[in-house]
Short mmCIF file of C-alpha atoms and ligand atoms in Angstrom, two decimals:
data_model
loop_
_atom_site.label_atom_id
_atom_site.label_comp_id
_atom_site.label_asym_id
_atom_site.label_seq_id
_atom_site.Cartn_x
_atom_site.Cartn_y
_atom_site.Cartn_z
CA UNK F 1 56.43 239.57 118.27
CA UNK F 2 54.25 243.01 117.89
CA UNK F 3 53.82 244.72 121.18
CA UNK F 4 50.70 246.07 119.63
CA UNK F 5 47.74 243.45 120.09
CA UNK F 6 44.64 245.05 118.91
CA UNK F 7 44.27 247.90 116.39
CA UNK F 8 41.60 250.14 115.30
CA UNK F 9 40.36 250.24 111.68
CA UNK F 10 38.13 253.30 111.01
CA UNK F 11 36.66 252.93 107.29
CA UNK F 12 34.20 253.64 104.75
CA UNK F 13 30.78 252.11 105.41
CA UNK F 14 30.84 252.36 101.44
CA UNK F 15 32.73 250.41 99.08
CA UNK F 16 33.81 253.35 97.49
CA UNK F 17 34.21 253.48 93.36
CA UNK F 18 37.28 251.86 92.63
CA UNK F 19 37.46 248.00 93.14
CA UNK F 20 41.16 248.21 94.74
CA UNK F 21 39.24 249.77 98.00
CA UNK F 22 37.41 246.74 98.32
CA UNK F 23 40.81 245.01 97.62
CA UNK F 24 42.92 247.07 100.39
CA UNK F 25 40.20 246.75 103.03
CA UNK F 26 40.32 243.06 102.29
CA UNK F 27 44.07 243.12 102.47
CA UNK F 28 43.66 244.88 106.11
CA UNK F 29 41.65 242.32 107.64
CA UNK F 30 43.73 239.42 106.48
CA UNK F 31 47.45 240.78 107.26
CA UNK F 32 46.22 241.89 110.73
CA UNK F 33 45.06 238.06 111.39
CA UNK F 34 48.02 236.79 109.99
CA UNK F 35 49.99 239.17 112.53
CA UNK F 36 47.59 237.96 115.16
CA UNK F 37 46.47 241.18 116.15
CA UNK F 38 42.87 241.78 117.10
CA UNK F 39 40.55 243.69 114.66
CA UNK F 40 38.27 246.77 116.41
CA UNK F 41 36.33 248.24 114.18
CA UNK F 42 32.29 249.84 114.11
CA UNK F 43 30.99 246.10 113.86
CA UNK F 44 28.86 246.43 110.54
CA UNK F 45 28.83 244.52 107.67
CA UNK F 46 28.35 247.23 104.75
CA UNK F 47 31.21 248.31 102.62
CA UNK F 48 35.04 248.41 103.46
CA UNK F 49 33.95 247.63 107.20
CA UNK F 50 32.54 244.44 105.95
CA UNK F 51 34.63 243.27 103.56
CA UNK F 52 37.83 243.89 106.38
CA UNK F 53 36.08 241.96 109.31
CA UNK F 54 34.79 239.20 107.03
CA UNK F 55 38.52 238.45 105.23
CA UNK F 56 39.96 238.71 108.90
CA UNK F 57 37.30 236.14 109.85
CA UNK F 58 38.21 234.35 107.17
CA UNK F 59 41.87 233.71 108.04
CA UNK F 60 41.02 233.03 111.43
CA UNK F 61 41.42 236.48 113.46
CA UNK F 62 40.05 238.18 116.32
CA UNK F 63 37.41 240.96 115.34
CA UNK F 64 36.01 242.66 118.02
CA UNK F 65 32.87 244.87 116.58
CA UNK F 66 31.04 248.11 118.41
CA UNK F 67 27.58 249.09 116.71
CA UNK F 68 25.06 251.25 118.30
CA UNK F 69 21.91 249.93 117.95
CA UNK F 70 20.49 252.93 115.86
CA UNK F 71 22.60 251.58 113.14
CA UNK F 72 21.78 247.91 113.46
CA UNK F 73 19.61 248.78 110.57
CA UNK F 74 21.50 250.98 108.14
CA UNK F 75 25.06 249.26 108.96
CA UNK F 76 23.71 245.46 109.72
CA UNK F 77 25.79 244.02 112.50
CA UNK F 78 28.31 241.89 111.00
CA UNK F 79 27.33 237.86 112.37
CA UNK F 80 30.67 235.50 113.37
CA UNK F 81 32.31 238.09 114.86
CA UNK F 82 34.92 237.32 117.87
CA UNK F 83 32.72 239.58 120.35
CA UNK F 84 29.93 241.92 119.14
CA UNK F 85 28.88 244.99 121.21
CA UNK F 86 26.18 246.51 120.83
CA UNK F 87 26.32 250.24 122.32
CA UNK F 88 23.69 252.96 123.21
CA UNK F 89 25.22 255.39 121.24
CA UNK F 90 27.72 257.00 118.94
CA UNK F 91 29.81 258.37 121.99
CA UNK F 92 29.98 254.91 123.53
CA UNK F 93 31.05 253.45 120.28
CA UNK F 94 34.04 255.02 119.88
CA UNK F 95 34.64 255.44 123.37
CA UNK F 96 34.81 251.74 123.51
CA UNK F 97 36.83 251.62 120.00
CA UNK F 98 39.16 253.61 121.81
CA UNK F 99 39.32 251.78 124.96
CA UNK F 100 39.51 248.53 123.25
CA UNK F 101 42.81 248.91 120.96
CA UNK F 102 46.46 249.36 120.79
CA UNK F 103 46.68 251.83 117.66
CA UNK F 104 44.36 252.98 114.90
CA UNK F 105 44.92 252.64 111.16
CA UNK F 106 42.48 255.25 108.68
CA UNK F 107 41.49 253.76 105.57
CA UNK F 108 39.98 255.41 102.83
CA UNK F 109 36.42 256.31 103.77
CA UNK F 110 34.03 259.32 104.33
CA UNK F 111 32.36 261.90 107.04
CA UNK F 112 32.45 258.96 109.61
CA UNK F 113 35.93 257.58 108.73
CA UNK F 114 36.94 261.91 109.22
CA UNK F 115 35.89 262.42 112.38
CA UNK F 116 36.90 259.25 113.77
CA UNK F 117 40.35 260.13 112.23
CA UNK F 118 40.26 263.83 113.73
CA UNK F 119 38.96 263.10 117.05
CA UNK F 120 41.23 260.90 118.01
CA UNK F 121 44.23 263.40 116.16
CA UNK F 122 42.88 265.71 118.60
CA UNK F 123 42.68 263.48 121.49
CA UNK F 124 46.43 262.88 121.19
CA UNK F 125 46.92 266.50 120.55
CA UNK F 126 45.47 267.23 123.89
CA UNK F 127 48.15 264.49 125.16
CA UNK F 128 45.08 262.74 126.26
CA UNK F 129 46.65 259.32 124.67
CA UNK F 130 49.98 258.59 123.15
CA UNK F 131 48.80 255.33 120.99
CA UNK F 132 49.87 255.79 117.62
CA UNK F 133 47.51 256.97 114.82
CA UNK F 134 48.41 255.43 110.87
CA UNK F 135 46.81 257.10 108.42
CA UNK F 136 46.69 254.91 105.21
CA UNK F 137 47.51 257.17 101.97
CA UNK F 138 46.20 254.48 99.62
CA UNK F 139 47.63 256.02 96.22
CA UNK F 140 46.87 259.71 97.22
CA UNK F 141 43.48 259.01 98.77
CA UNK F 142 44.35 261.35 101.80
CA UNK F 143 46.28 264.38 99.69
CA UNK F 144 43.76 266.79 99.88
CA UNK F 145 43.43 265.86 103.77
CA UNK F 146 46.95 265.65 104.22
CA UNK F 147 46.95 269.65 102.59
CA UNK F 148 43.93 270.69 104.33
CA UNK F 149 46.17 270.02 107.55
CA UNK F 150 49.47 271.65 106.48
CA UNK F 151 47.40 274.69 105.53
CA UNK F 152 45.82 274.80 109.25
CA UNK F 153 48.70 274.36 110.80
CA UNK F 154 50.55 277.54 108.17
CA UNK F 155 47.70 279.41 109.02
CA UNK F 156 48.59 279.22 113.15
CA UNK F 157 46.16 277.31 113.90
CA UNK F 158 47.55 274.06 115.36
CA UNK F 159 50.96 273.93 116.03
CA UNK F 160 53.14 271.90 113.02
CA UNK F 161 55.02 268.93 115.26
CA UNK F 162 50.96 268.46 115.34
CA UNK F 163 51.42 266.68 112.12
CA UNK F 164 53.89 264.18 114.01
CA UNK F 165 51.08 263.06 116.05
CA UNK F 166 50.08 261.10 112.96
CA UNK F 167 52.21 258.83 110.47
CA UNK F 168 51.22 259.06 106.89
CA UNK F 169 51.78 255.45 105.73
CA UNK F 170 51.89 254.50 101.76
CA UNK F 171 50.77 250.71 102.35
CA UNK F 172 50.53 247.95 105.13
CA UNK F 173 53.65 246.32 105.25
CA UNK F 174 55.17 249.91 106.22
CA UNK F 175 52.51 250.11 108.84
CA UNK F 176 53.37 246.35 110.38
CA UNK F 177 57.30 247.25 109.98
CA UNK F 178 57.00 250.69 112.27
CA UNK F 179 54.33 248.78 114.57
CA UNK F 180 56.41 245.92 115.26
CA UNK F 181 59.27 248.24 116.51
CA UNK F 182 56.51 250.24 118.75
CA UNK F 183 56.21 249.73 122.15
CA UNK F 184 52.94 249.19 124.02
CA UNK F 185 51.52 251.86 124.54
CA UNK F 186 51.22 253.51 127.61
CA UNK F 187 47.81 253.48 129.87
CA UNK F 188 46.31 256.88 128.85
CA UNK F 189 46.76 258.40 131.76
CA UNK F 190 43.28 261.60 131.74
CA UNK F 191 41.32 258.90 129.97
CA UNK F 192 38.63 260.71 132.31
CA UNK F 193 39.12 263.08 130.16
CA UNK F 194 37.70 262.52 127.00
P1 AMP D 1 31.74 256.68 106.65
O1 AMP D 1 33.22 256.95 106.56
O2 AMP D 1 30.91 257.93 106.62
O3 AMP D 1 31.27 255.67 105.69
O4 AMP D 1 31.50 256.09 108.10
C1 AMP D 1 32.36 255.13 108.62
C2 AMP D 1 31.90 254.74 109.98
O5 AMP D 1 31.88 255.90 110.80
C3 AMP D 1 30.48 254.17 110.01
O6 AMP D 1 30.46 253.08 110.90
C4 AMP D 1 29.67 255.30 110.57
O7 AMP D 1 28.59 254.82 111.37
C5 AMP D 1 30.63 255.99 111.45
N1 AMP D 1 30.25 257.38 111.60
C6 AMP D 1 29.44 258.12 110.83
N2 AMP D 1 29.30 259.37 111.32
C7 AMP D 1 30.03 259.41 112.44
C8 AMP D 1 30.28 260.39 113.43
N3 AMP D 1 29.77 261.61 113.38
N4 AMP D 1 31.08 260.04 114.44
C9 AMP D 1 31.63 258.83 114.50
N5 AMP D 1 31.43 257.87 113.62
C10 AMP D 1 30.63 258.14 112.61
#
């Protein structure tokens, strides 16, 4: 039995170009029901975020969704969800993302899906958390990402074991096979903090 009960999914609010996106975000949703772990994620129905919460729906999960209300109309909150919050604001959003799950998993996405992936890399970098961060190199889709970091970190700019605060995953049965050998994490102790 996983220790970890609810996980983050930060993805594209696009569908991206290649049908096998739509496929793998479809793929999240479902094996995290099947696990019975709890879906977070920014609670709209456009692109991967859609297609994930609706096949999780669909097989039965919990999907908790955050939207601020600025977005109700660009991102359409996603109806039939488990619990649907509707925040003030960015911030609170993925404050409450945050607050709300066990680990986060990065899909492939864009600008949003990157700084929701980076803040909180640099959250945990600040020891501000310790919950574990998967980021999902779906057949390369994070390479230049994954390079951009190892050239920061060369450059003396973040310190390497940096890149251990992170695991680079190649598909979601690794990610459910390290996660159900995790422990819970522990209560962020400066969540004041952030
Ligand atoms: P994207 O990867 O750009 O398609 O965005 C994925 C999700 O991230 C969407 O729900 C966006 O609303 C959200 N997002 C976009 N910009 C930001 C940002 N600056 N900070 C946090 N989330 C964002």
């Amino acid at each position: 039995m996983a220790k970890i009960k609810s996980v983050c999914v930060y993805c594209g609010s696009r569908a991206g170009v290649h049908q096998d996106y739509a496929q793998l975000a479809e793929d999240t949703g479902k094996i995290l029901a099947e696990a019975g772990i709890t879906l977070v994620y920014g609670g709209g129905q456009v692109g991967l975020m859609g297609l994930m919460a609706r096949a999780a729906m669909k097989e039965g999960g919990s999907v908790v969704g955050i939207i601020p209300e600025h977005l109700d109309q660009a991102e359409i909150a996603q109806t039939g969800l488990s619990e649907l919050h509707i925040v003030t604001d960015m911030h609170s959003r993925k404050r409450m993302m945050f607050d709300r799950s066990d680990a986060f998993i990065v899909l492939p996405g864009g600008m949003g899906t990157l700084d929701e992936f980076i803040e909180v890399l640099t959250w945990s970098q600040l020891d501000l958390h310790d919950k574990p961060i998967f980021l999902l190199n779906h057949k390369g889709y994070w390479e230049p990402l994954l390079a951009l970091l190892r050239h920061v970190t060369a450059e003396g700019f973040a310190n390497p074991s940096n890149l251990d605060l992170f695991i680079t995953a190649p598909d979601l049965d690794y990610i459910l096979e390290v996660m159900k050998e995790m422990d819970e994490p522990r209560t962020p102790a400066k969540a004041d903090l952030f």
